[in-house]
Coordinates of C-alpha atoms in Angstrom, one line a residue:
M158 CA 48.4 -4.4 -78.0
P159 CA 50.5 -7.4 -79.1
L160 CA 49.9 -8.6 -82.6
Y161 CA 48.5 -12.0 -81.9
L162 CA 45.0 -13.4 -81.2
T163 CA 43.5 -14.2 -77.8
E164 CA 42.3 -17.7 -77.0
D165 CA 38.8 -16.8 -77.6
Q166 CA 39.8 -15.3 -81.0
V167 CA 41.7 -18.4 -81.9
M168 CA 38.6 -20.4 -81.2
L169 CA 36.6 -18.2 -83.4
R170 CA 39.1 -18.6 -86.2
E171 CA 39.0 -22.4 -85.9
T172 CA 35.2 -22.3 -85.9
A173 CA 35.1 -20.0 -89.0
R174 CA 37.8 -22.0 -90.8
A175 CA 35.9 -25.3 -90.5
F176 CA 32.6 -23.7 -91.4
M177 CA 33.9 -21.9 -94.5
A178 CA 35.8 -24.9 -95.7
D179 CA 32.8 -27.2 -95.2
E180 CA 29.9 -25.0 -96.3
G181 CA 31.6 -22.2 -98.2
G182 CA 34.0 -24.0 -100.1
I183 CA 34.7 -23.0 -103.9
A184 CA 32.8 -25.9 -105.6
K185 CA 29.9 -25.9 -103.1
Q186 CA 29.4 -22.0 -103.3
Y187 CA 31.5 -20.0 -105.7
R188 CA 31.4 -22.2 -108.8
K189 CA 27.8 -23.3 -108.2
Y190 CA 26.3 -19.7 -108.2
R191 CA 28.6 -18.5 -110.9
D192 CA 27.8 -21.4 -113.2
M193 CA 24.0 -21.0 -112.7
N194 CA 24.4 -17.3 -113.5
C195 CA 22.7 -16.4 -110.3
K196 CA 21.2 -13.0 -110.3
D197 CA 22.5 -12.4 -106.6
G198 CA 25.9 -14.1 -107.0
F199 CA 25.5 -15.8 -103.5
G200 CA 23.2 -18.3 -101.8
H201 CA 20.6 -17.0 -99.3
A202 CA 20.7 -20.3 -97.5
L203 CA 24.3 -19.8 -96.7
W204 CA 23.7 -16.2 -95.5
R205 CA 21.1 -17.6 -93.1
Q206 CA 23.7 -20.1 -91.8
F207 CA 25.9 -17.1 -91.2
G208 CA 23.1 -15.9 -89.0
E209 CA 22.7 -19.2 -87.1
M210 CA 26.5 -19.3 -86.6
G211 CA 26.3 -15.7 -85.1
F212 CA 28.8 -14.3 -87.6
T213 CA 26.2 -11.6 -88.7
G214 CA 26.0 -10.2 -85.2
I215 CA 29.8 -9.9 -84.6
L216 CA 29.6 -6.0 -84.7
V217 CA 26.1 -5.8 -83.2
D218 CA 25.9 -4.7 -79.6
E219 CA 24.7 -7.3 -77.0
A220 CA 21.8 -5.0 -76.1
D221 CA 20.7 -5.4 -79.7
G222 CA 21.0 -9.1 -80.0
G223 CA 24.5 -9.4 -81.2
L224 CA 27.7 -10.7 -79.9
G225 CA 29.1 -7.3 -79.1
L226 CA 32.6 -8.1 -80.5
G227 CA 34.9 -6.0 -82.7
H228 CA 36.6 -5.4 -85.9
V229 CA 39.4 -8.0 -85.0
E230 CA 36.7 -10.7 -84.8
A231 CA 35.0 -9.6 -88.1
G232 CA 38.5 -9.8 -89.7
I233 CA 38.9 -13.3 -88.5
V234 CA 35.8 -14.4 -90.2
L235 CA 36.6 -12.3 -93.4
E236 CA 40.1 -13.8 -93.7
E237 CA 38.3 -17.4 -93.9
V238 CA 35.7 -15.9 -96.4
G239 CA 38.8 -14.8 -98.7
R240 CA 40.6 -18.1 -98.2
N241 CA 37.6 -20.0 -99.6
L242 CA 36.2 -17.4 -102.0
T243 CA 32.9 -17.7 -100.1
P244 CA 30.3 -15.5 -101.8
S245 CA 28.3 -13.8 -99.1
P246 CA 27.1 -10.3 -98.2
F247 CA 29.2 -10.4 -94.9
L248 CA 31.6 -7.6 -95.7
I249 CA 29.2 -5.1 -96.8
T250 CA 26.2 -6.0 -94.7
A251 CA 27.5 -7.3 -91.4
V252 CA 30.4 -4.9 -91.3
A253 CA 29.9 -1.7 -93.3
V254 CA 26.1 -1.5 -93.1
V255 CA 26.0 -2.5 -89.4
E256 CA 28.5 0.1 -88.7
A257 CA 26.3 2.7 -90.3
L258 CA 23.3 1.5 -88.3
K259 CA 24.9 1.3 -84.8
G260 CA 23.6 4.0 -82.6
S261 CA 20.7 5.0 -85.0
A262 CA 17.1 4.7 -84.5
L263 CA 17.0 2.8 -87.8
K264 CA 18.8 -0.2 -86.2
E265 CA 15.5 -1.5 -84.8
R266 CA 14.1 -1.7 -88.4
W267 CA 17.1 -3.4 -89.9
L268 CA 19.4 -5.2 -87.5
P269 CA 16.9 -8.1 -86.6
G270 CA 16.9 -9.1 -90.3
I271 CA 20.7 -8.9 -90.6
L272 CA 21.2 -10.8 -87.4
A273 CA 18.9 -13.7 -88.8
G274 CA 20.7 -13.7 -92.2
E275 CA 17.5 -12.5 -93.9
T276 CA 18.2 -9.0 -94.8
V277 CA 21.0 -7.8 -97.2
G278 CA 22.4 -4.3 -97.2
A279 CA 24.4 -2.3 -99.7
L280 CA 26.6 0.7 -99.4
A281 CA 26.1 3.3 -102.1
V282 CA 29.0 5.7 -102.0
D283 CA 31.0 5.8 -105.3
E284 CA 29.8 7.6 -108.3
G285 CA 32.6 7.2 -110.7
A286 CA 35.0 4.6 -112.0
K287 CA 37.3 4.9 -108.9
H288 CA 36.6 5.1 -105.1
R289 CA 36.6 8.9 -104.4
P290 CA 34.2 9.5 -101.5
E291 CA 35.5 13.0 -101.2
A292 CA 33.9 13.8 -104.6
I293 CA 30.3 12.8 -103.9
A294 CA 27.9 14.9 -106.1
M295 CA 24.4 13.3 -105.3
K296 CA 22.1 15.9 -104.2
A297 CA 19.6 15.6 -101.3
A298 CA 17.2 18.5 -101.5
R299 CA 14.7 19.4 -98.8
S300 CA 11.2 18.1 -99.8
G301 CA 8.2 18.3 -97.4
N302 CA 9.3 16.7 -94.1
G303 CA 12.1 14.8 -95.9
F304 CA 14.5 14.9 -98.8
S305 CA 14.5 14.2 -102.5
L306 CA 17.6 12.4 -103.8
T307 CA 18.9 12.8 -107.3
G308 CA 22.1 11.4 -108.9
G309 CA 23.8 8.2 -109.6
K310 CA 26.0 5.5 -107.9
Q311 CA 28.3 3.0 -109.2
F312 CA 30.0 -0.3 -107.9
V313 CA 27.3 -0.9 -105.3
V314 CA 28.2 -4.3 -104.3
Q315 CA 25.2 -6.7 -103.6
G316 CA 23.0 -3.7 -104.8
A317 CA 20.9 -6.0 -107.0
S318 CA 20.1 -8.1 -103.9
A319 CA 19.8 -5.5 -101.2
D320 CA 16.8 -4.7 -99.0
V321 CA 18.3 -1.4 -97.8
F322 CA 20.8 0.9 -99.3
I323 CA 23.0 3.2 -97.1
V324 CA 23.2 6.2 -99.5
V325 CA 25.6 9.1 -99.1
A326 CA 24.4 12.4 -100.6
K327 CA 25.1 16.2 -100.2
A328 CA 22.4 18.1 -98.5
E329 CA 22.5 21.9 -98.2
E330 CA 24.1 21.4 -94.7
G331 CA 26.7 19.0 -95.8
L332 CA 27.2 15.2 -96.3
T333 CA 24.3 13.1 -95.1
L334 CA 23.6 9.4 -94.9
F335 CA 20.2 7.8 -95.7
A336 CA 18.7 4.3 -95.4
V337 CA 16.7 3.8 -98.7
E338 CA 14.6 0.8 -99.1
K339 CA 14.5 -1.2 -102.2
G340 CA 11.6 -0.5 -104.5
A341 CA 11.6 3.1 -103.6
K342 CA 9.8 5.3 -106.4
G343 CA 12.3 6.8 -108.8
L344 CA 15.1 4.4 -108.0
E345 CA 16.6 2.3 -110.8
V346 CA 19.0 -0.6 -110.0
E347 CA 20.8 -2.5 -112.8
G348 CA 22.7 -5.5 -111.5
V349 CA 26.2 -5.9 -113.2
R350 CA 28.4 -9.1 -113.0
L351 CA 31.9 -8.1 -111.7
A352 CA 35.1 -9.7 -112.6
D353 CA 34.9 -12.3 -109.9
A354 CA 31.3 -13.2 -110.7
S355 CA 29.9 -11.3 -107.8
I356 CA 27.0 -8.9 -108.5
G357 CA 27.5 -5.1 -108.2
A358 CA 24.9 -2.4 -109.3
R359 CA 24.6 0.8 -111.2
M360 CA 21.9 3.0 -109.5
V361 CA 20.0 6.0 -110.7
F362 CA 18.2 8.2 -108.2
D363 CA 15.4 10.3 -110.0
R364 CA 14.0 12.5 -107.2
V365 CA 13.6 9.5 -105.0
E366 CA 11.6 10.8 -101.9
V367 CA 12.6 9.7 -98.4
D368 CA 11.3 11.0 -95.1
A369 CA 13.3 12.6 -92.2
D370 CA 13.3 9.2 -90.4
A371 CA 15.5 7.8 -93.2
V372 CA 18.4 10.1 -92.2
I373 CA 21.2 8.2 -90.3
G374 CA 22.7 10.5 -87.7
E375 CA 22.4 14.3 -88.1
V376 CA 21.7 16.1 -91.3
G377 CA 25.0 17.6 -92.7
Q378 CA 27.1 15.8 -90.1
G379 CA 27.7 12.6 -92.2
E380 CA 31.4 13.0 -92.8
A381 CA 32.5 11.5 -89.5
L382 CA 30.0 8.8 -89.9
L383 CA 31.0 7.9 -93.5
S384 CA 34.6 7.8 -92.4
R385 CA 33.7 5.3 -89.7
V386 CA 31.7 3.2 -92.1
L387 CA 34.5 3.3 -94.7
N388 CA 37.2 2.4 -92.3
A389 CA 35.3 -0.6 -91.2
G390 CA 34.9 -1.8 -94.7
R391 CA 38.3 -1.1 -95.6
A392 CA 40.0 -3.0 -92.6
G393 CA 37.4 -5.9 -93.5
A394 CA 38.4 -6.0 -97.2
A395 CA 42.1 -6.0 -96.0
S396 CA 41.5 -9.1 -94.0
E397 CA 39.6 -10.8 -97.0
M398 CA 42.5 -10.0 -99.2
V399 CA 44.9 -11.6 -96.6
G400 CA 42.8 -14.7 -96.9
V401 CA 42.8 -14.6 -100.7
G402 CA 46.6 -14.2 -100.8
S403 CA 47.2 -16.8 -98.2
A404 CA 45.1 -19.5 -100.0
A405 CA 46.7 -18.6 -103.3
M406 CA 50.2 -19.0 -101.8
A407 CA 49.3 -22.4 -100.1
M408 CA 47.8 -23.6 -103.4
T409 CA 51.0 -22.6 -105.2
V410 CA 53.4 -24.0 -102.7
E411 CA 51.6 -27.4 -103.0
Y412 CA 51.9 -27.3 -106.6
L413 CA 55.6 -26.5 -106.4
K414 CA 56.0 -29.7 -104.4
Q415 CA 54.1 -31.9 -106.9
R416 CA 55.0 -30.5 -110.3
R417 CA 58.3 -32.1 -111.5
Q418 CA 60.7 -31.2 -114.2
F419 CA 64.1 -32.6 -115.1
G420 CA 63.5 -35.3 -112.6
R421 CA 62.9 -32.8 -109.6
A422 CA 60.0 -31.1 -107.9
I423 CA 60.1 -27.5 -109.3
G424 CA 59.9 -26.3 -105.6
E425 CA 63.5 -27.5 -105.3
F426 CA 64.7 -24.7 -107.8
Q427 CA 66.3 -22.0 -105.7
A428 CA 64.7 -19.0 -107.7
L429 CA 61.2 -20.3 -106.9
Q430 CA 62.2 -20.8 -103.3
H431 CA 63.3 -17.3 -103.0
R432 CA 60.1 -15.9 -104.7
S433 CA 58.0 -18.1 -102.3
A434 CA 59.8 -16.9 -99.2
H435 CA 59.3 -13.2 -100.3
L436 CA 55.6 -13.7 -100.8
Y437 CA 55.3 -15.4 -97.4
S438 CA 57.0 -12.3 -95.7
E439 CA 54.8 -9.9 -97.7
L440 CA 51.6 -11.7 -96.6
E441 CA 52.8 -11.7 -92.9
I442 CA 53.4 -8.1 -92.9
A443 CA 50.0 -7.4 -94.5
R444 CA 48.2 -9.7 -91.9
A445 CA 50.1 -7.8 -88.9
A446 CA 49.2 -4.4 -90.5
T447 CA 45.5 -5.4 -90.8
L448 CA 45.4 -6.8 -87.3
K449 CA 46.9 -3.6 -85.9
A450 CA 44.3 -1.4 -87.9
Q451 CA 41.5 -3.4 -86.5
Q452 CA 42.8 -3.3 -82.9
L453 CA 43.1 0.5 -83.2
L454 CA 39.6 0.6 -84.6
D455 CA 38.3 -1.3 -81.6
E456 CA 40.2 0.9 -79.3
G457 CA 38.7 4.1 -80.8
S458 CA 42.2 5.3 -81.4
E459 CA 43.0 8.5 -83.4
E460 CA 45.7 6.7 -85.3
A461 CA 43.2 4.0 -86.6
E462 CA 42.3 5.9 -89.7
A463 CA 45.9 6.1 -90.9
M464 CA 46.5 2.5 -90.1
V465 CA 43.4 1.3 -92.0
S466 CA 45.0 2.9 -95.2
V467 CA 48.3 1.2 -94.5
A468 CA 46.5 -2.2 -94.1
K469 CA 44.2 -1.6 -97.1
A470 CA 47.3 -0.7 -99.3
K471 CA 49.6 -3.4 -98.0
A472 CA 47.0 -6.2 -98.2
G473 CA 46.1 -5.1 -101.6
R474 CA 49.7 -5.3 -102.8
A475 CA 50.4 -8.6 -101.1
S476 CA 47.3 -10.3 -102.4
T477 CA 48.1 -9.2 -105.9
L478 CA 51.7 -10.5 -105.6
A479 CA 50.3 -13.8 -104.4
V480 CA 47.9 -14.4 -107.1
Q481 CA 50.2 -13.2 -109.8
E482 CA 52.9 -15.4 -108.6
G483 CA 50.5 -18.2 -108.2
V484 CA 49.2 -18.0 -111.8
Q485 CA 52.7 -17.6 -113.1
M486 CA 54.2 -20.6 -111.2
H487 CA 51.4 -22.9 -112.1
G488 CA 52.4 -22.2 -115.8
G489 CA 49.8 -22.3 -118.6
I490 CA 47.4 -24.3 -116.5
G491 CA 47.1 -21.6 -114.2
M492 CA 45.1 -19.5 -116.8
T493 CA 42.5 -22.4 -117.1
D494 CA 39.1 -22.4 -115.4
E495 CA 39.8 -26.0 -114.2
Y496 CA 42.3 -24.7 -111.6
D497 CA 41.1 -22.5 -108.9
I498 CA 44.1 -20.2 -108.8
G499 CA 42.7 -18.0 -111.5
L500 CA 39.5 -17.4 -109.4
Y501 CA 41.8 -15.9 -106.7
M502 CA 43.2 -13.4 -109.2
K503 CA 39.7 -12.3 -110.1
R504 CA 38.6 -11.9 -106.5
D505 CA 41.8 -10.0 -105.7
R506 CA 41.0 -7.6 -108.7
V507 CA 37.5 -6.6 -107.2
L508 CA 38.6 -6.3 -103.5
N509 CA 41.6 -4.1 -104.5
E510 CA 39.2 -1.6 -106.2
L511 CA 36.6 -1.8 -103.3
F512 CA 37.0 1.0 -100.8
G513 CA 40.0 2.4 -102.6
D514 CA 43.1 0.8 -104.2
P515 CA 46.7 0.8 -103.0
A516 CA 47.5 4.0 -104.9
Y517 CA 44.5 5.7 -103.4
H518 CA 45.5 4.8 -99.9
A519 CA 49.0 5.6 -100.4
D520 CA 48.1 9.1 -101.5
R521 CA 45.6 9.4 -98.7
L522 CA 48.2 8.4 -96.0
A523 CA 50.7 10.9 -97.5
R524 CA 48.2 13.8 -97.3
M525 CA 47.4 12.8 -93.7
R526 CA 51.0 13.1 -93.0
G527 CA 51.4 16.5 -94.6
Y528 CA 52.9 15.6 -98.0

């Protein structure tokens, strides 16, 4: 497929861009909820507005009340989320959790609330300091007509606010995904403020009992489902990082036009022009790689998984370059809280770690190719 958006997708981008700039802007959302030390890190009123706009139903099938669109459309919304640093559960809930629930009997329990912007979901996969889904150790032991979950999870984004957790554990038969409701007996959730002021969670499962109906898919057959969920999240995170990087670049270019030294705008200095041009090209490559990955996901292509890792790695590196160049070109003032450029650097740091950093995906891609 060509690497450009259709007319309908362009219309969605314009709608999402206007909405995020108006309702999800930095002063109205990010700074407000950060400065009030909000335990959730985002506004539930805005999340309900996401539902009213139909954004929460992008990946939900029409038969289930959603829009029945794809990962390209979800990425369009996420790029605008990143551009405005809009704090919301969209990436984890409306992309990763919805992907897990699609085709499951549990969709009837949870999708209506997600569609309305009333329900928040979380993805409990990682157990250590780094994203290593291949090293999951949480145990799911048979207990009565269900399972008993024992272990811990880290870096559970929106975990402190979630109504349902998609939990990955090892049953005797193999990897299995479970839907665990908040407040389950034996479950401890500790909210942790991340670098970008969003809230993650550390979770401890002390023989948490769930019945057989909590299993998503088949017992022991969770590896393929987990891969699908993670690929959806990785592609979405790549789009958000493209938005973060693009906004940081736009802010920096505007500053280069305004800041004057030696009687000239500093943007006239050739060294800064070269660096700006290089940054622009890196972000455009990242945007193209991300769009291609999402198109392949929507097609169900066998090449999608590899391209998702390309996109996550490239978007991560381009976004980091954008925020680092932005802070440096702003000079000392770029390190102050008064200027927004530093906030983009913090968001980039969290998104890079989420679902695997560039080094993880470079290694993953090399292994896929037999190296």
